[in-house]
PDB file of C-alpha atoms in Angstrom:
ATOM      1  CA  MET A   4     -54.449 -44.345   0.195  1.00  0.00           C
ATOM      2  CA  SER A   5     -53.997 -46.210  -3.000  1.00  0.00           C
ATOM      3  CA  GLU A   6     -53.169 -50.034  -3.051  1.00  0.00           C
ATOM      4  CA  PRO A   7     -49.824 -51.158  -2.796  1.00  0.00           C
ATOM      5  CA  ILE A   8     -49.941 -52.405  -6.344  1.00  0.00           C
ATOM      6  CA  PRO A   9     -47.492 -51.972  -9.463  1.00  0.00           C
ATOM      7  CA  GLU A  10     -49.976 -49.209 -10.735  1.00  0.00           C
ATOM      8  CA  SER A  11     -49.959 -47.173  -7.724  1.00  0.00           C
ATOM      9  CA  VAL A  12     -46.103 -46.886  -7.731  1.00  0.00           C
ATOM     10  CA  PRO A  13     -44.903 -43.573  -9.196  1.00  0.00           C
ATOM     11  CA  THR A  14     -43.277 -44.166 -12.896  1.00  0.00           C
ATOM     12  CA  SER A  15     -39.937 -42.762 -11.620  1.00  0.00           C
ATOM     13  CA  ALA A  16     -39.791 -44.931  -8.677  1.00  0.00           C
ATOM     14  CA  ASP A  17     -40.808 -48.371 -10.673  1.00  0.00           C
ATOM     15  CA  PRO A  18     -37.993 -50.649 -11.149  1.00  0.00           C
ATOM     16  CA  ARG A  19     -39.483 -51.640 -14.291  1.00  0.00           C
ATOM     17  CA  SER A  20     -39.145 -48.148 -15.891  1.00  0.00           C
ATOM     18  CA  LYS A  21     -36.352 -47.510 -18.239  1.00  0.00           C
ATOM     19  CA  ARG A  22     -36.412 -43.387 -17.532  1.00  0.00           C
ATOM     20  CA  PRO A  23     -33.517 -42.235 -16.052  1.00  0.00           C
ATOM     21  CA  LEU A  24     -33.913 -40.645 -12.577  1.00  0.00           C
ATOM     22  CA  LYS A  25     -33.979 -37.183 -12.072  1.00  0.00           C
ATOM     23  CA  ARG A  26     -30.838 -35.963 -10.187  1.00  0.00           C
ATOM     24  CA  ARG A  27     -31.477 -32.810  -8.176  1.00  0.00           C
ATOM     25  CA  ALA A  28     -28.850 -30.676  -6.528  1.00  0.00           C
ATOM     26  CA  LEU A  29     -29.662 -30.411  -3.199  1.00  0.00           C
ATOM     27  CA  THR A  30     -26.985 -28.310  -1.754  1.00  0.00           C
ATOM     28  CA  PRO A  31     -24.832 -25.489  -3.534  1.00  0.00           C
ATOM     29  CA  VAL A  32     -21.672 -28.271  -2.906  1.00  0.00           C
ATOM     30  CA  ALA A  33     -23.547 -30.674  -4.898  1.00  0.00           C
ATOM     31  CA  GLU A  34     -24.493 -28.419  -7.617  1.00  0.00           C
ATOM     32  CA  GLN A  35     -20.964 -27.011  -8.056  1.00  0.00           C
ATOM     33  CA  ALA A  36     -20.043 -30.710  -8.261  1.00  0.00           C
ATOM     34  CA  THR A  37     -22.423 -31.656 -10.898  1.00  0.00           C
ATOM     35  CA  GLN A  38     -21.173 -28.608 -12.679  1.00  0.00           C
ATOM     36  CA  ILE A  39     -17.260 -29.426 -12.397  1.00  0.00           C
ATOM     37  CA  GLU A  40     -18.232 -32.961 -13.392  1.00  0.00           C
ATOM     38  CA  SER A  41     -20.409 -31.579 -16.679  1.00  0.00           C
ATOM     39  CA  LEU A  42     -17.044 -29.554 -17.510  1.00  0.00           C
ATOM     40  CA  PHE A  43     -14.454 -32.417 -16.939  1.00  0.00           C
ATOM     41  CA  ARG A  44     -16.712 -34.779 -19.424  1.00  0.00           C
ATOM     42  CA  ASP A  45     -15.114 -33.239 -22.304  1.00  0.00           C
ATOM     43  CA  PRO A  46     -11.826 -31.327 -21.415  1.00  0.00           C
ATOM     44  CA  THR A  47     -11.099 -30.423 -25.207  1.00  0.00           C
ATOM     45  CA  LYS A  48     -14.311 -28.127 -25.187  1.00  0.00           C
ATOM     46  CA  GLU A  49     -13.970 -24.588 -25.255  1.00  0.00           C
ATOM     47  CA  ILE A  50     -15.556 -22.860 -22.218  1.00  0.00           C
ATOM     48  CA  GLN A  51     -17.136 -19.693 -22.923  1.00  0.00           C
ATOM     49  CA  ILE A  52     -16.896 -17.145 -20.093  1.00  0.00           C
ATOM     50  CA  PRO A  53     -19.213 -14.099 -20.488  1.00  0.00           C
ATOM     51  CA  GLU A  54     -17.964 -10.619 -20.262  1.00  0.00           C
ATOM     52  CA  PRO A  55     -18.543  -8.624 -17.081  1.00  0.00           C
ATOM     53  CA  SER A  56     -21.587  -6.625 -17.454  1.00  0.00           C
ATOM     54  CA  LYS A  57     -20.749  -3.014 -17.724  1.00  0.00           C
ATOM     55  CA  PRO A  58     -22.399  -0.538 -15.205  1.00  0.00           C
ATOM     56  CA  ARG A  59     -25.215   1.232 -16.159  1.00  0.00           C
ATOM     57  CA  THR A  60     -24.813   4.804 -16.482  1.00  0.00           C
ATOM     58  CA  SER A  61     -26.964   8.003 -17.608  1.00  0.00           C
ATOM     59  CA  ALA A  62     -24.841   8.239 -20.739  1.00  0.00           C
ATOM     60  CA  SER A  63     -25.704   4.640 -21.753  1.00  0.00           C
ATOM     61  CA  LEU A  64     -29.496   5.404 -21.515  1.00  0.00           C
ATOM     62  CA  PRO A  65     -31.251   6.797 -24.062  1.00  0.00           C
ATOM     63  CA  PRO A  66     -31.738  10.775 -24.252  1.00  0.00           C
ATOM     64  CA  PRO A  67     -35.134  12.192 -23.223  1.00  0.00           C
ATOM     65  CA  PRO A  68     -36.969  13.406 -25.958  1.00  0.00           C
ATOM     66  CA  GLU A  69     -36.516  16.953 -26.936  1.00  0.00           C
ATOM     67  CA  ILE A  70     -40.012  17.580 -28.485  1.00  0.00           C
ATOM     68  CA  VAL A  71     -43.022  15.527 -26.978  1.00  0.00           C
ATOM     69  CA  ALA A  72     -46.033  15.533 -29.295  1.00  0.00           C
ATOM     70  CA  ASN A  73     -49.646  14.732 -28.234  1.00  0.00           C
ATOM     71  CA  VAL A  74     -49.484  15.895 -24.721  1.00  0.00           C
ATOM     72  CA  GLN A  75     -52.280  14.823 -22.740  1.00  0.00           C
ATOM     73  CA  GLY A  76     -53.489  16.554 -19.903  1.00  0.00           C
ATOM     74  CA  SER A  77     -55.388  15.284 -16.839  1.00  0.00           C
ATOM     75  CA  SER A  78     -58.646  16.486 -18.358  1.00  0.00           C
ATOM     76  CA  ALA A  79     -60.879  14.280 -20.258  1.00  0.00           C
ATOM     77  CA  GLY A  80     -59.829  13.011 -23.712  1.00  0.00           C
ATOM     78  CA  ALA A  81     -56.904  11.311 -22.583  1.00  0.00           C
ATOM     79  CA  GLY A  82     -57.041   7.848 -24.091  1.00  0.00           C
ATOM     80  CA  SER A  83     -56.667   4.394 -21.898  1.00  0.00           C
ATOM     81  CA  GLY A  84     -53.152   3.921 -23.191  1.00  0.00           C
ATOM     82  CA  GLU A  85     -51.628   7.229 -22.383  1.00  0.00           C
ATOM     83  CA  PHE A  86     -51.615   6.503 -18.349  1.00  0.00           C
ATOM     84  CA  HIS A  87     -48.873   3.665 -19.416  1.00  0.00           C
ATOM     85  CA  VAL A  88     -47.101   5.709 -21.730  1.00  0.00           C
ATOM     86  CA  TYR A  89     -46.880   8.525 -19.036  1.00  0.00           C
ATOM     87  CA  LYS A  90     -45.795   5.844 -16.592  1.00  0.00           C
ATOM     88  CA  ALA A  91     -43.119   4.232 -18.857  1.00  0.00           C
ATOM     89  CA  SER A  92     -41.554   7.867 -19.585  1.00  0.00           C
ATOM     90  CA  ARG A  93     -41.551   8.892 -15.849  1.00  0.00           C
ATOM     91  CA  ARG A  94     -39.904   5.636 -14.971  1.00  0.00           C
ATOM     92  CA  ARG A  95     -37.543   6.271 -17.712  1.00  0.00           C
ATOM     93  CA  GLU A  96     -36.843   9.876 -16.269  1.00  0.00           C
ATOM     94  CA  TYR A  97     -36.509   8.587 -12.766  1.00  0.00           C
ATOM     95  CA  GLU A  98     -34.231   6.098 -13.686  1.00  0.00           C
ATOM     96  CA  ARG A  99     -31.923   8.512 -15.525  1.00  0.00           C
ATOM     97  CA  LEU A 100     -31.791  10.920 -12.703  1.00  0.00           C
ATOM     98  CA  ARG A 101     -30.971   8.433 -10.080  1.00  0.00           C
ATOM     99  CA  LEU A 102     -28.200   7.144 -12.239  1.00  0.00           C
ATOM    100  CA  MET A 103     -27.012  10.765 -12.496  1.00  0.00           C
ATOM    101  CA  GLU A 104     -27.194  10.935  -8.541  1.00  0.00           C
ATOM    102  CA  GLU A 105     -25.341   7.786  -7.946  1.00  0.00           C
ATOM    103  CA  GLU A 106     -22.525   9.302 -10.620  1.00  0.00           C
ATOM    104  CA  VAL A 107     -22.107  12.355  -8.767  1.00  0.00           C
ATOM    105  CA  LYS A 108     -21.856  10.349  -5.317  1.00  0.00           C
ATOM    106  CA  ARG A 109     -19.228   7.970  -6.918  1.00  0.00           C
ATOM    107  CA  GLU A 110     -17.165  11.245  -7.899  1.00  0.00           C
ATOM    108  CA  LYS A 111     -17.368  12.642  -4.384  1.00  0.00           C
ATOM    109  CA  ALA A 112     -16.596   9.538  -2.937  1.00  0.00           C
ATOM    110  CA  ASP A 113     -13.612   9.046  -5.291  1.00  0.00           C
ATOM    111  CA  GLU A 114     -12.473  12.692  -4.830  1.00  0.00           C
ATOM    112  CA  GLU A 115     -12.782  12.152  -0.801  1.00  0.00           C
ATOM    113  CA  PHE A 116     -10.575   8.876  -1.232  1.00  0.00           C
ATOM    114  CA  GLU A 117      -7.709  10.633  -3.191  1.00  0.00           C
ATOM    115  CA  ARG A 118      -7.743  13.436  -0.736  1.00  0.00           C
ATOM    116  CA  LYS A 119      -7.329  11.099   2.295  1.00  0.00           C
ATOM    117  CA  ARG A 120      -4.733   9.035   0.549  1.00  0.00           C
ATOM    118  CA  GLU A 121      -2.602  12.043  -0.450  1.00  0.00           C
ATOM    119  CA  GLU A 122      -2.826  13.470   3.276  1.00  0.00           C
ATOM    120  CA  THR A 123      -2.061   9.960   4.561  1.00  0.00           C
ATOM    121  CA  LYS A 124       0.748   9.555   1.870  1.00  0.00           C
ATOM    122  CA  ARG A 125       1.905  13.298   3.247  1.00  0.00           C
ATOM    123  CA  LYS A 126       1.868  12.252   6.710  1.00  0.00           C
ATOM    124  CA  ASP A 127       3.882   9.117   6.023  1.00  0.00           C
ATOM    125  CA  GLU A 128       6.621  11.173   4.085  1.00  0.00           C
ATOM    126  CA  GLU A 129       6.988  13.546   6.825  1.00  0.00           C
ATOM    127  CA  LYS A 130       7.325  10.881   9.598  1.00  0.00           C
ATOM    128  CA  THR A 131       9.717   8.954   7.686  1.00  0.00           C
ATOM    129  CA  GLU A 132      11.557  12.145   6.821  1.00  0.00           C
ATOM    130  CA  LYS A 133      11.565  13.046  10.569  1.00  0.00           C
ATOM    131  CA  ASN A 134      12.546   9.556  11.828  1.00  0.00           C
ATOM    132  CA  ARG A 135      15.509   9.608   9.246  1.00  0.00           C
ATOM    133  CA  LYS A 136      16.965  12.924  10.533  1.00  0.00           C
ATOM    134  CA  LYS A 137      16.809  11.327  14.166  1.00  0.00           C
ATOM    135  CA  ARG A 138      18.718   8.500  12.655  1.00  0.00           C
ATOM    136  CA  GLU A 139      21.527  10.575  11.170  1.00  0.00           C
ATOM    137  CA  LYS A 140      21.791  12.571  14.379  1.00  0.00           C
ATOM    138  CA  ARG A 141      22.004   9.580  16.683  1.00  0.00           C
ATOM    139  CA  ARG A 142      24.680   8.306  13.713  1.00  0.00           C
ATOM    140  CA  ALA A 143      26.597  11.484  13.919  1.00  0.00           C
ATOM    141  CA  ALA A 144      26.544  11.732  17.955  1.00  0.00           C
ATOM    142  CA  LYS A 145      27.884   8.253  18.377  1.00  0.00           C
ATOM    143  CA  SER A 146      30.193   8.629  15.678  1.00  0.00           C
ATOM    144  CA  ARG A 147      31.721  11.815  17.655  1.00  0.00           C
ATOM    145  CA  ARG A 148      31.701   9.781  20.801  1.00  0.00           C
ATOM    146  CA  LEU A 149      33.729   7.270  19.223  1.00  0.00           C
ATOM    147  CA  ALA A 150      35.947   9.469  17.533  1.00  0.00           C
ATOM    148  CA  GLY A 151      36.280  11.398  20.739  1.00  0.00           C
ATOM    149  CA  SER A 152      37.317   8.147  22.673  1.00  0.00           C
ATOM    150  CA  ASN A 153      39.825   7.319  20.273  1.00  0.00           C
ATOM    151  CA  GLY A 154      41.342  10.573  20.266  1.00  0.00           C
ATOM    152  CA  ASP A 155      41.582  10.337  24.046  1.00  0.00           C
ATOM    153  CA  GLU A 156      43.597   7.377  23.965  1.00  0.00           C
ATOM    154  CA  GLU A 157      45.847   8.381  21.269  1.00  0.00           C
ATOM    155  CA  MET A 158      46.421  11.884  22.953  1.00  0.00           C
ATOM    156  CA  LYS A 159      48.220  12.130  26.379  1.00  0.00           C
ATOM    157  CA  VAL A 160      48.840  15.645  27.722  1.00  0.00           C
ATOM    158  CA  ASP A 161      51.609  16.165  29.649  1.00  0.00           C
ATOM    159  CA  LYS A 162      53.159  19.090  31.486  1.00  0.00           C
ATOM    160  CA  PRO A 163      55.479  20.983  29.212  1.00  0.00           C
ATOM    161  CA  PRO A 164      58.973  20.137  30.438  1.00  0.00           C
ATOM    162  CA  THR A 165      61.818  22.673  30.717  1.00  0.00           C
ATOM    163  CA  LYS A 166      64.419  22.012  28.133  1.00  0.00           C
ATOM    164  CA  THR A 167      68.198  22.538  28.899  1.00  0.00           C
ATOM    165  CA  VAL A 168      70.174  23.391  26.110  1.00  0.00           C
ATOM    166  CA  GLY A 169      73.835  21.931  26.431  1.00  0.00           C
ATOM    167  CA  PRO A 170      76.077  18.908  25.019  1.00  0.00           C
ATOM    168  CA  ALA A 171      74.177  15.610  24.616  1.00  0.00           C
ATOM    169  CA  SER A 172      75.661  13.221  27.422  1.00  0.00           C
ATOM    170  CA  THR A 173      75.646   9.358  27.443  1.00  0.00           C
ATOM    171  CA  SER A 174      74.629   7.455  30.358  1.00  0.00           C
ATOM    172  CA  GLU A 175      78.107   7.902  32.219  1.00  0.00           C
ATOM    173  CA  GLY A 176      77.593  11.821  32.173  1.00  0.00           C
ATOM    174  CA  VAL A 177      80.510  12.063  29.419  1.00  0.00           C
ATOM    175  CA  PRO A 178      79.671  13.715  26.172  1.00  0.00           C
ATOM    176  CA  SER A 179      79.231  11.691  23.185  1.00  0.00           C
ATOM    177  CA  HIS A 180      82.132  11.857  20.581  1.00  0.00           C
ATOM    178  CA  GLY A 181      81.600  14.301  17.899  1.00  0.00           C
ATOM    179  CA  ASP A 182      79.900  16.704  20.050  1.00  0.00           C
ATOM    180  CA  GLN A 183      81.591  19.917  21.308  1.00  0.00           C
ATOM    181  CA  VAL A 184      81.153  21.172  24.864  1.00  0.00           C
ATOM    182  CA  PRO A 185      80.173  24.621  25.133  1.00  0.00           C
ATOM    183  CA  PRO A 186      81.520  26.923  27.852  1.00  0.00           C
ATOM    184  CA  ALA A 187      79.262  26.936  31.037  1.00  0.00           C
ATOM    185  CA  ASP A 188      78.399  30.705  30.528  1.00  0.00           C
ATOM    186  CA  LYS A 189      76.789  29.879  27.448  1.00  0.00           C
ATOM    187  CA  LEU A 190      74.672  27.239  28.724  1.00  0.00           C
ATOM    188  CA  GLU A 191      71.227  28.486  29.038  1.00  0.00           C
ATOM    189  CA  THR A 192      67.824  26.931  29.937  1.00  0.00           C
ATOM    190  CA  ALA A 193      64.955  27.442  26.901  1.00  0.00           C
ATOM    191  CA  HIS A 194      61.503  27.690  27.748  1.00  0.00           C
ATOM    192  CA  GLU A 195      58.628  26.385  25.534  1.00  0.00           C
ATOM    193  CA  GLU A 196      55.303  27.632  25.454  1.00  0.00           C
ATOM    194  CA  PRO A 197      52.737  25.395  27.287  1.00  0.00           C
ATOM    195  CA  GLY A 198      50.879  23.235  24.778  1.00  0.00           C
ATOM    196  CA  VAL A 199      49.524  19.841  24.005  1.00  0.00           C
ATOM    197  CA  ILE A 200      52.245  17.152  23.426  1.00  0.00           C
ATOM    198  CA  ILE A 201      51.256  14.241  21.353  1.00  0.00           C
ATOM    199  CA  HIS A 202      53.249  11.014  21.954  1.00  0.00           C
ATOM    200  CA  GLU A 203      52.502   8.677  19.141  1.00  0.00           C
ATOM    201  CA  GLU A 204      52.256   4.930  20.626  1.00  0.00           C
ATOM    202  CA  ASP A 205      53.809   2.186  18.462  1.00  0.00           C
TER     203      ASP A 205
END
């Protein structure tokens, strides 16, 4: 162990040192705080936000070579560098095939999602239409009930009375003036056809 003399103290911990202390972000919160502080030091400075990276597709990769010159087999004569060339071309081809398979899977997943969404939308529309028809039926039945109950109050059915055709008389039994009394043999009772008589109430 070193002696507790000024020479044994680390340079960064020495109070005589003019070097700034290294500030290390210990937690993600502290790291984010330092980033925000550095941004707020100069608010007029324009912030460069990088564009989102485009997903790699098989079309973004260079196409495989159509003609491969100097093809080396597994027999003797292949140089030491040919193995690495083969490994690199094989890796590129596997990457291209993997991206093509991912595109096919994504297209299938999109089709499945669209199909499910259309089916759900159709079911929802059918259910909405069914509920709308139910509501209309209930409204119609309610309006018929209300109309029927109002009509019963307004219309009163009585038995058809037998009407005697004769002179109109006053309360005293004396014919009112202006009326002529027909002879007794001419008086006859007129019968009306039975039906509904509507009395309008005031």
